[in-house]
PDB file of C-alpha atoms and ligand atoms in Angstrom:
ATOM      1  CA  UNK A 272     149.615  80.986 176.808  1.00  0.00           C
ATOM      2  CA  UNK A 273     147.804  82.613 179.310  1.00  0.00           C
ATOM      3  CA  UNK A 274     149.803  81.935 183.236  1.00  0.00           C
ATOM      4  CA  UNK A 275     150.301  83.134 185.775  1.00  0.00           C
ATOM      5  CA  UNK A 276     153.245  85.417 186.868  1.00  0.00           C
ATOM      6  CA  UNK A 277     154.601  87.669 189.174  1.00  0.00           C
ATOM      7  CA  UNK A 278     156.670  90.612 188.348  1.00  0.00           C
ATOM      8  CA  UNK A 279     158.873  92.922 190.420  1.00  0.00           C
ATOM      9  CA  UNK A 280     159.212  96.645 189.014  1.00  0.00           C
ATOM     10  CA  UNK A 281     162.442  97.529 190.797  1.00  0.00           C
ATOM     11  CA  UNK A 282     162.075 101.444 189.203  1.00  0.00           C
ATOM     12  CA  UNK A 283     164.942 103.431 190.149  1.00  0.00           C
ATOM     13  CA  UNK A 284     166.009 102.102 193.022  1.00  0.00           C
ATOM     14  CA  UNK A 285     168.739  98.966 194.403  1.00  0.00           C
ATOM     15  CA  UNK A 286     172.576 100.713 193.172  1.00  0.00           C
ATOM     16  CA  UNK A 287     174.552  97.110 191.819  1.00  0.00           C
ATOM     17  CA  UNK A 288     175.987  95.743 195.510  1.00  0.00           C
ATOM     18  CA  UNK A 289     171.999  95.662 196.612  1.00  0.00           C
ATOM     19  CA  UNK A 290     170.615  94.979 192.957  1.00  0.00           C
ATOM     20  CA  UNK A 291     172.763  91.502 193.711  1.00  0.00           C
ATOM     21  CA  UNK A 292     172.569  90.647 197.231  1.00  0.00           C
ATOM     22  CA  UNK A 293     168.153  91.085 196.253  1.00  0.00           C
ATOM     23  CA  UNK A 294     168.427  89.503 193.898  1.00  0.00           C
ATOM     24  CA  UNK A 295     171.101  86.678 195.893  1.00  0.00           C
ATOM     25  CA  UNK A 296     167.774  86.575 198.678  1.00  0.00           C
ATOM     26  CA  UNK A 297     165.192  85.701 196.000  1.00  0.00           C
ATOM     27  CA  UNK A 298     166.688  83.369 194.294  1.00  0.00           C
ATOM     28  CA  UNK A 299     167.389  81.447 198.100  1.00  0.00           C
ATOM     29  CA  UNK A 300     164.126  82.061 199.110  1.00  0.00           C
ATOM     30  CA  UNK A 301     161.978  81.522 195.020  1.00  0.00           C
ATOM     31  CA  UNK A 302     158.758  78.937 196.228  1.00  0.00           C
ATOM     32  CA  UNK A 303     157.602  76.261 194.163  1.00  0.00           C
ATOM     33  CA  UNK A 304     155.365  77.975 192.138  1.00  0.00           C
ATOM     34  CA  UNK A 305     154.025  77.079 189.165  1.00  0.00           C
ATOM     35  CA  UNK A 306     153.763  81.046 188.219  1.00  0.00           C
ATOM     36  CA  UNK A 307     156.260  83.186 185.956  1.00  0.00           C
ATOM     37  CA  UNK A 308     158.325  85.607 188.423  1.00  0.00           C
ATOM     38  CA  UNK A 309     160.301  88.713 186.708  1.00  0.00           C
ATOM     39  CA  UNK A 310     162.496  90.975 188.402  1.00  0.00           C
ATOM     40  CA  UNK A 311     163.008  94.657 186.579  1.00  0.00           C
ATOM     41  CA  UNK A 312     166.197  96.714 187.332  1.00  0.00           C
ATOM     42  CA  UNK A 313     167.658  99.041 185.809  1.00  0.00           C
ATOM     43  CA  UNK A 314     169.305  99.034 183.081  1.00  0.00           C
ATOM     44  CA  UNK A 315     172.409  99.688 184.365  1.00  0.00           C
ATOM     45  CA  UNK A 316     172.201  96.212 186.437  1.00  0.00           C
ATOM     46  CA  UNK A 317     170.434  94.165 183.430  1.00  0.00           C
ATOM     47  CA  UNK A 318     173.307  92.583 182.081  1.00  0.00           C
ATOM     48  CA  UNK A 319     174.083  91.319 185.572  1.00  0.00           C
ATOM     49  CA  UNK A 320     171.140  90.137 187.033  1.00  0.00           C
ATOM     50  CA  UNK A 321     170.958  87.946 183.365  1.00  0.00           C
ATOM     51  CA  UNK A 322     173.669  86.218 184.720  1.00  0.00           C
ATOM     52  CA  UNK A 323     173.706  85.949 188.847  1.00  0.00           C
ATOM     53  CA  UNK A 324     170.135  84.532 187.476  1.00  0.00           C
ATOM     54  CA  UNK A 325     171.647  82.530 185.089  1.00  0.00           C
ATOM     55  CA  UNK A 326     170.642  78.939 186.811  1.00  0.00           C
ATOM     56  CA  UNK A 327     167.340  80.398 188.114  1.00  0.00           C
ATOM     57  CA  UNK A 328     163.961  79.906 186.959  1.00  0.00           C
ATOM     58  CA  UNK A 329     163.384  84.188 187.272  1.00  0.00           C
ATOM     59  CA  UNK A 330     163.579  86.500 184.499  1.00  0.00           C
ATOM     60  CA  UNK A 331     165.794  89.764 184.211  1.00  0.00           C
ATOM     61  CA  UNK A 332     163.292  91.648 182.644  1.00  0.00           C
ATOM     62  CA  UNK A 333     163.656  95.692 181.376  1.00  0.00           C
ATOM     63  CA  UNK A 334     161.468  98.503 182.308  1.00  0.00           C
ATOM     64  CA  UNK A 335     161.160 100.016 178.574  1.00  0.00           C
ATOM     65  CA  UNK A 336     162.736 100.437 175.369  1.00  0.00           C
ATOM     66  CA  UNK A 337     162.987 102.889 172.705  1.00  0.00           C
ATOM     67  CA  UNK A 338     161.045 101.818 169.484  1.00  0.00           C
ATOM     68  CA  UNK A 339     163.825 103.138 166.785  1.00  0.00           C
ATOM     69  CA  UNK A 340     166.101  99.815 165.990  1.00  0.00           C
ATOM     70  CA  UNK A 341     169.205 101.698 166.499  1.00  0.00           C
ATOM     71  CA  UNK A 342     170.738 105.803 165.888  1.00  0.00           C
ATOM     72  CA  UNK A 343     170.847 109.213 167.772  1.00  0.00           C
ATOM     73  CA  UNK A 344     169.289 109.220 170.644  1.00  0.00           C
ATOM     74  CA  UNK A 345     171.207 109.285 173.696  1.00  0.00           C
ATOM     75  CA  UNK A 346     170.814 107.777 176.984  1.00  0.00           C
ATOM     76  CA  UNK A 347     168.092 105.238 174.750  1.00  0.00           C
ATOM     77  CA  UNK A 348     168.027 101.537 174.773  1.00  0.00           C
ATOM     78  CA  UNK A 349     167.311  99.416 171.567  1.00  0.00           C
ATOM     79  CA  UNK A 350     165.204  96.357 171.339  1.00  0.00           C
ATOM     80  CA  UNK A 351     168.934  95.049 170.445  1.00  0.00           C
ATOM     81  CA  UNK A 352     170.265  96.162 172.678  1.00  0.00           C
ATOM     82  CA  UNK A 353     167.938  93.982 175.066  1.00  0.00           C
ATOM     83  CA  UNK A 354     168.473  90.983 173.036  1.00  0.00           C
ATOM     84  CA  UNK A 355     171.803  91.222 172.780  1.00  0.00           C
ATOM     85  CA  UNK A 356     172.399  90.754 176.986  1.00  0.00           C
ATOM     86  CA  UNK A 357     169.980  88.235 177.376  1.00  0.00           C
ATOM     87  CA  UNK A 358     166.892  89.562 178.172  1.00  0.00           C
ATOM     88  CA  UNK A 359     163.148  88.075 176.320  1.00  0.00           C
ATOM     89  CA  UNK A 360     160.858  90.543 177.530  1.00  0.00           C
ATOM     90  CA  UNK A 361     160.118  93.911 177.536  1.00  0.00           C
ATOM     91  CA  UNK A 362     157.344  96.885 179.987  1.00  0.00           C
ATOM     92  CA  UNK A 363     155.774  99.104 178.007  1.00  0.00           C
ATOM     93  CA  UNK A 364     154.131 102.090 179.091  1.00  0.00           C
ATOM     94  CA  UNK A 365     154.465 101.997 182.921  1.00  0.00           C
ATOM     95  CA  UNK A 366     152.670 105.468 184.351  1.00  0.00           C
ATOM     96  CA  UNK A 367     155.818 107.526 185.150  1.00  0.00           C
ATOM     97  CA  UNK A 368     156.662 106.574 181.088  1.00  0.00           C
ATOM     98  CA  UNK A 369     153.653 108.284 180.682  1.00  0.00           C
ATOM     99  CA  UNK A 370     153.704 111.004 183.282  1.00  0.00           C
ATOM    100  CA  UNK A 371     157.056 112.485 183.489  1.00  0.00           C
ATOM    101  CA  UNK A 372     158.450 111.129 180.525  1.00  0.00           C
ATOM    102  CA  UNK A 373     155.675 111.959 177.745  1.00  0.00           C
ATOM    103  CA  UNK A 374     154.857 108.579 176.797  1.00  0.00           C
ATOM    104  CA  UNK A 375     151.732 108.237 174.030  1.00  0.00           C
ATOM    105  CA  UNK A 376     149.521 106.015 173.056  1.00  0.00           C
ATOM    106  CA  UNK A 377     151.039 107.137 170.075  1.00  0.00           C
ATOM    107  CA  UNK A 378     155.017 106.202 171.018  1.00  0.00           C
ATOM    108  CA  UNK A 379     153.638 103.082 172.636  1.00  0.00           C
ATOM    109  CA  UNK A 380     152.303 101.727 169.625  1.00  0.00           C
ATOM    110  CA  UNK A 381     155.348 102.131 168.117  1.00  0.00           C
ATOM    111  CA  UNK A 382     157.497 100.876 171.158  1.00  0.00           C
ATOM    112  CA  UNK A 383     155.229  97.749 170.475  1.00  0.00           C
ATOM    113  CA  UNK A 384     155.636  97.399 167.218  1.00  0.00           C
ATOM    114  CA  UNK A 385     159.191  97.069 167.493  1.00  0.00           C
ATOM    115  CA  UNK A 386     158.958  95.123 170.351  1.00  0.00           C
ATOM    116  CA  UNK A 387     157.089  92.325 168.211  1.00  0.00           C
ATOM    117  CA  UNK A 388     159.286  91.999 165.368  1.00  0.00           C
ATOM    118  CA  UNK A 389     162.368  91.703 167.703  1.00  0.00           C
ATOM    119  CA  UNK A 390     160.574  88.755 169.707  1.00  0.00           C
ATOM    120  CA  UNK A 391     160.595  91.111 172.555  1.00  0.00           C
ATOM    121  CA  UNK A 392     157.572  89.747 175.148  1.00  0.00           C
ATOM    122  CA  UNK A 393     155.987  92.627 176.215  1.00  0.00           C
ATOM    123  CA  UNK A 394     154.028  93.504 179.859  1.00  0.00           C
ATOM    124  CA  UNK A 395     152.409  96.551 178.436  1.00  0.00           C
ATOM    125  CA  UNK A 396     150.942  99.144 181.304  1.00  0.00           C
ATOM    126  CA  UNK A 397     148.335 101.217 181.115  1.00  0.00           C
ATOM    127  CA  UNK A 398     145.240 102.618 184.097  1.00  0.00           C
ATOM    128  CA  UNK A 399     142.958 105.448 184.591  1.00  0.00           C
ATOM    129  CA  UNK A 400     143.907 108.962 186.363  1.00  0.00           C
ATOM    130  CA  UNK A 401     142.285 108.967 190.037  1.00  0.00           C
ATOM    131  CA  UNK A 402     140.325 112.039 187.729  1.00  0.00           C
ATOM    132  CA  UNK A 403     138.742 109.415 184.963  1.00  0.00           C
ATOM    133  CA  UNK A 404     137.626 106.879 188.041  1.00  0.00           C
ATOM    134  CA  UNK A 405     135.727 109.519 189.995  1.00  0.00           C
ATOM    135  CA  UNK A 406     134.501 111.063 186.588  1.00  0.00           C
ATOM    136  CA  UNK A 407     132.972 107.238 185.749  1.00  0.00           C
ATOM    137  CA  UNK A 408     135.419 107.660 183.202  1.00  0.00           C
ATOM    138  CA  UNK A 409     137.794 104.189 184.140  1.00  0.00           C
ATOM    139  CA  UNK A 410     136.995 101.987 181.198  1.00  0.00           C
ATOM    140  CA  UNK A 411     136.966 104.858 178.324  1.00  0.00           C
ATOM    141  CA  UNK A 412     139.713 105.566 179.283  1.00  0.00           C
ATOM    142  CA  UNK A 413     141.748 101.860 179.821  1.00  0.00           C
ATOM    143  CA  UNK A 414     139.769 101.303 176.569  1.00  0.00           C
ATOM    144  CA  UNK A 415     141.440 103.648 174.691  1.00  0.00           C
ATOM    145  CA  UNK A 416     144.439 103.142 176.251  1.00  0.00           C
ATOM    146  CA  UNK A 417     144.802  99.540 174.449  1.00  0.00           C
ATOM    147  CA  UNK A 418     142.776 100.396 171.729  1.00  0.00           C
ATOM    148  CA  UNK A 419     145.214 103.124 170.645  1.00  0.00           C
ATOM    149  CA  UNK A 420     148.748 101.429 171.350  1.00  0.00           C
ATOM    150  CA  UNK A 421     148.211  97.620 170.297  1.00  0.00           C
ATOM    151  CA  UNK A 422     144.347  97.084 168.220  1.00  0.00           C
ATOM    152  CA  UNK A 423     146.552  97.212 165.057  1.00  0.00           C
ATOM    153  CA  UNK A 424     148.239  93.977 166.114  1.00  0.00           C
ATOM    154  CA  UNK A 425     147.718  91.282 163.520  1.00  0.00           C
ATOM    155  CA  UNK A 426     146.355  88.377 165.785  1.00  0.00           C
ATOM    156  CA  UNK A 427     149.492  86.308 165.912  1.00  0.00           C
ATOM    157  CA  UNK A 428     150.911  89.541 168.178  1.00  0.00           C
ATOM    158  CA  UNK A 429     148.574  88.847 170.884  1.00  0.00           C
ATOM    159  CA  UNK A 430     151.045  85.870 172.012  1.00  0.00           C
ATOM    160  CA  UNK A 431     153.829  88.147 172.993  1.00  0.00           C
ATOM    161  CA  UNK A 432     151.071  90.389 174.849  1.00  0.00           C
ATOM    162  CA  UNK A 433     151.075  90.368 178.834  1.00  0.00           C
ATOM    163  CA  UNK A 434     148.719  93.094 180.095  1.00  0.00           C
ATOM    164  CA  UNK A 435     149.169  94.981 183.511  1.00  0.00           C
ATOM    165  CA  UNK A 436     145.969  96.926 184.645  1.00  0.00           C
ATOM    166  CA  UNK A 437     147.281  99.756 187.620  1.00  0.00           C
ATOM    167  CA  UNK A 438     145.669 102.420 188.487  1.00  0.00           C
ATOM    168  CA  UNK A 439     147.410 105.474 188.637  1.00  0.00           C
ATOM    169  CA  UNK A 440     145.273 105.984 191.789  1.00  0.00           C
ATOM    170  CA  UNK A 441     146.290 103.661 193.164  1.00  0.00           C
ATOM    171  CA  UNK A 442     150.305 103.146 191.900  1.00  0.00           C
ATOM    172  CA  UNK A 443     152.670 103.722 195.242  1.00  0.00           C
ATOM    173  CA  UNK A 444     150.246 105.522 197.404  1.00  0.00           C
ATOM    174  CA  UNK A 445     148.670 101.990 200.289  1.00  0.00           C
ATOM    175  CA  UNK A 446     145.908 102.758 198.293  1.00  0.00           C
ATOM    176  CA  UNK A 447     144.641  99.381 195.963  1.00  0.00           C
ATOM    177  CA  UNK A 448     141.980  99.189 193.902  1.00  0.00           C
ATOM    178  CA  UNK A 449     139.797  96.341 196.299  1.00  0.00           C
ATOM    179  CA  UNK A 450     139.891  93.269 194.889  1.00  0.00           C
ATOM    180  CA  UNK A 451     136.290  93.454 192.728  1.00  0.00           C
ATOM    181  CA  UNK A 452     137.530  96.840 191.469  1.00  0.00           C
ATOM    182  CA  UNK A 453     140.873  94.586 190.242  1.00  0.00           C
ATOM    183  CA  UNK A 454     138.286  91.467 188.776  1.00  0.00           C
ATOM    184  CA  UNK A 455     135.921  93.599 186.715  1.00  0.00           C
ATOM    185  CA  UNK A 456     138.146  96.004 185.217  1.00  0.00           C
ATOM    186  CA  UNK A 457     140.119  92.711 183.972  1.00  0.00           C
ATOM    187  CA  UNK A 458     136.615  91.335 182.724  1.00  0.00           C
ATOM    188  CA  UNK A 459     136.304  95.117 180.797  1.00  0.00           C
ATOM    189  CA  UNK A 460     139.783  93.985 178.715  1.00  0.00           C
ATOM    190  CA  UNK A 461     138.322  90.667 178.114  1.00  0.00           C
ATOM    191  CA  UNK A 462     135.308  91.781 176.674  1.00  0.00           C
ATOM    192  CA  UNK A 463     137.033  94.581 174.842  1.00  0.00           C
ATOM    193  CA  UNK A 464     140.228  92.646 173.184  1.00  0.00           C
ATOM    194  CA  UNK A 465     136.980  89.844 172.080  1.00  0.00           C
ATOM    195  CA  UNK A 466     135.263  92.217 169.983  1.00  0.00           C
ATOM    196  CA  UNK A 467     137.808  93.449 168.425  1.00  0.00           C
ATOM    197  CA  UNK A 468     140.191  90.073 168.261  1.00  0.00           C
ATOM    198  CA  UNK A 469     137.931  86.957 170.163  1.00  0.00           C
ATOM    199  CA  UNK A 470     137.293  85.490 172.396  1.00  0.00           C
ATOM    200  CA  UNK A 471     140.251  83.342 172.168  1.00  0.00           C
ATOM    201  CA  UNK A 472     142.893  85.790 171.662  1.00  0.00           C
ATOM    202  CA  UNK A 473     141.137  87.621 175.336  1.00  0.00           C
ATOM    203  CA  UNK A 474     141.131  84.650 177.207  1.00  0.00           C
ATOM    204  CA  UNK A 475     144.420  83.527 176.326  1.00  0.00           C
ATOM    205  CA  UNK A 476     145.879  86.114 177.212  1.00  0.00           C
ATOM    206  CA  UNK A 477     147.465  87.210 181.001  1.00  0.00           C
ATOM    207  CA  UNK A 478     145.928  90.380 182.539  1.00  0.00           C
ATOM    208  CA  UNK A 479     148.600  91.796 185.651  1.00  0.00           C
ATOM    209  CA  UNK A 480     147.141  93.843 188.279  1.00  0.00           C
ATOM    210  CA  UNK A 481     149.511  96.931 189.775  1.00  0.00           C
ATOM    211  CA  UNK A 482     148.790  99.305 192.615  1.00  0.00           C
ATOM    212  CA  UNK A 483     150.789  99.502 195.894  1.00  0.00           C
ATOM    213  CA  UNK A 484     149.721  95.011 195.897  1.00  0.00           C
ATOM    214  CA  UNK A 485     151.185  93.325 198.635  1.00  0.00           C
ATOM    215  CA  UNK A 486     152.018  89.704 201.130  1.00  0.00           C
ATOM    216  CA  UNK A 487     148.854  91.397 202.905  1.00  0.00           C
ATOM    217  CA  UNK A 488     146.122  91.560 200.061  1.00  0.00           C
ATOM    218  CA  UNK A 489     147.791  89.221 196.899  1.00  0.00           C
ATOM    219  CA  UNK A 490     146.063  86.381 198.002  1.00  0.00           C
ATOM    220  CA  UNK A 491     142.165  88.378 198.017  1.00  0.00           C
ATOM    221  CA  UNK A 492     143.047  90.468 194.414  1.00  0.00           C
ATOM    222  CA  UNK A 493     144.729  87.120 192.739  1.00  0.00           C
ATOM    223  CA  UNK A 494     141.811  85.042 193.809  1.00  0.00           C
ATOM    224  CA  UNK A 495     139.654  86.866 191.736  1.00  0.00           C
ATOM    225  CA  UNK A 496     138.958  84.854 188.201  1.00  0.00           C
ATOM    226  CA  UNK A 497     140.663  86.970 185.763  1.00  0.00           C
ATOM    227  CA  UNK A 498     143.586  88.185 187.725  1.00  0.00           C
ATOM    228  CA  UNK A 499     146.658  86.327 186.712  1.00  0.00           C
ATOM    229  CA  UNK A 500     148.873  87.850 188.519  1.00  0.00           C
ATOM    230  CA  UNK A 501     150.369  91.409 190.081  1.00  0.00           C
ATOM    231  CA  UNK A 502     153.498  94.303 188.793  1.00  0.00           C
ATOM    232  CA  UNK A 503     154.253  95.046 191.986  1.00  0.00           C
ATOM    233  CA  UNK A 504     156.692  97.877 192.438  1.00  0.00           C
ATOM    234  CA  UNK A 505     157.813  99.142 196.331  1.00  0.00           C
ATOM    235  CA  UNK A 506     157.037  95.197 197.621  1.00  0.00           C
ATOM    236  CA  UNK A 507     159.188  93.672 195.012  1.00  0.00           C
ATOM    237  CA  UNK A 508     162.279  95.981 196.824  1.00  0.00           C
ATOM    238  CA  UNK A 509     162.267  93.474 199.925  1.00  0.00           C
ATOM    239  CA  UNK A 510     162.450  90.546 199.326  1.00  0.00           C
ATOM    240  CA  UNK A 511     160.067  88.588 201.891  1.00  0.00           C
ATOM    241  CA  UNK A 512     157.378  90.911 200.513  1.00  0.00           C
ATOM    242  CA  UNK A 513     158.326  89.875 197.272  1.00  0.00           C
ATOM    243  CA  UNK A 514     158.209  86.212 198.537  1.00  0.00           C
ATOM    244  CA  UNK A 515     155.246  86.122 200.320  1.00  0.00           C
ATOM    245  CA  UNK A 516     152.954  87.773 197.241  1.00  0.00           C
ATOM    246  CA  UNK A 517     154.395  84.965 194.809  1.00  0.00           C
ATOM    247  CA  UNK A 518     153.015  82.270 197.437  1.00  0.00           C
ATOM    248  CA  UNK A 519     149.871  84.215 197.249  1.00  0.00           C
ATOM    249  CA  UNK A 520     149.150  83.028 193.666  1.00  0.00           C
TER     250      UNK A 520
HETATM  251  P1  PGA B 661     153.434 100.131 193.660  1.00  0.00           P
HETATM  252  O1  PGA B 661     154.292 100.208 191.894  1.00  0.00           O
HETATM  253  O2  PGA B 661     153.341  98.457 193.820  1.00  0.00           O
HETATM  254  O3  PGA B 661     154.435 100.135 194.629  1.00  0.00           O
HETATM  255  O4  PGA B 661     153.019 100.846 193.647  1.00  0.00           O
HETATM  256  C1  PGA B 661     153.905  99.143 191.102  1.00  0.00           C
HETATM  257  C2  PGA B 661     153.658  99.810 189.964  1.00  0.00           C
HETATM  258  O5  PGA B 661     154.105 100.968 189.689  1.00  0.00           O
HETATM  259  O6  PGA B 661     154.293  98.781 188.550  1.00  0.00           O
END
């Protein structure tokens, strides 16, 4: 079902004490909202986050996951491990994973399939680089990213997918896609899914925008009909900013 979502991706920030402090502040300041609110702390503090959010509606989610069920993959985290601490959602395909850790469409397709098999919900990230946008290839790039990783899924899997369009040139740069650019791409994504599957699946999938969402621009971006919320990086690390973004939805 399509829902409004505000998710905070904490990346490699916040140690244990800082994690606890931010979660306490967020839980205390969380406004009344019908939107789903998620935060993704580092793996080291994920179990702590799940426990400390037990009486809150904020959902602690994972930033990544390996595709194998278990085995000799030093430093990696499995779907079972996430579930065993009470995590039900995982971010996959973040541009930093793609750029710095070699995650290809092929690897991501495997991760997505494992997550679906293990009943995890997925926040699947994708987006073009600056050169793609400058050369007018941004629609083609986005289409191939979602097609390669997601279009072999059964229709039934789409109930577990949330999409996050994050143009790489807007992540952590302070430069945001305009609300019109976000809307244009989100509408294109729905059209692409309609063609590959059907309109019902396309209309039911939540599509988040990510890339320098801040309290000052959130309202305008979220006002667009095909934008169902945001994946927030830097601004999710400051309780008042994240709360202001939640209020904007
Ligand atoms: P940003 O990060 O909000 O700091 O640009 C967004 C993201 O990487 O999800």
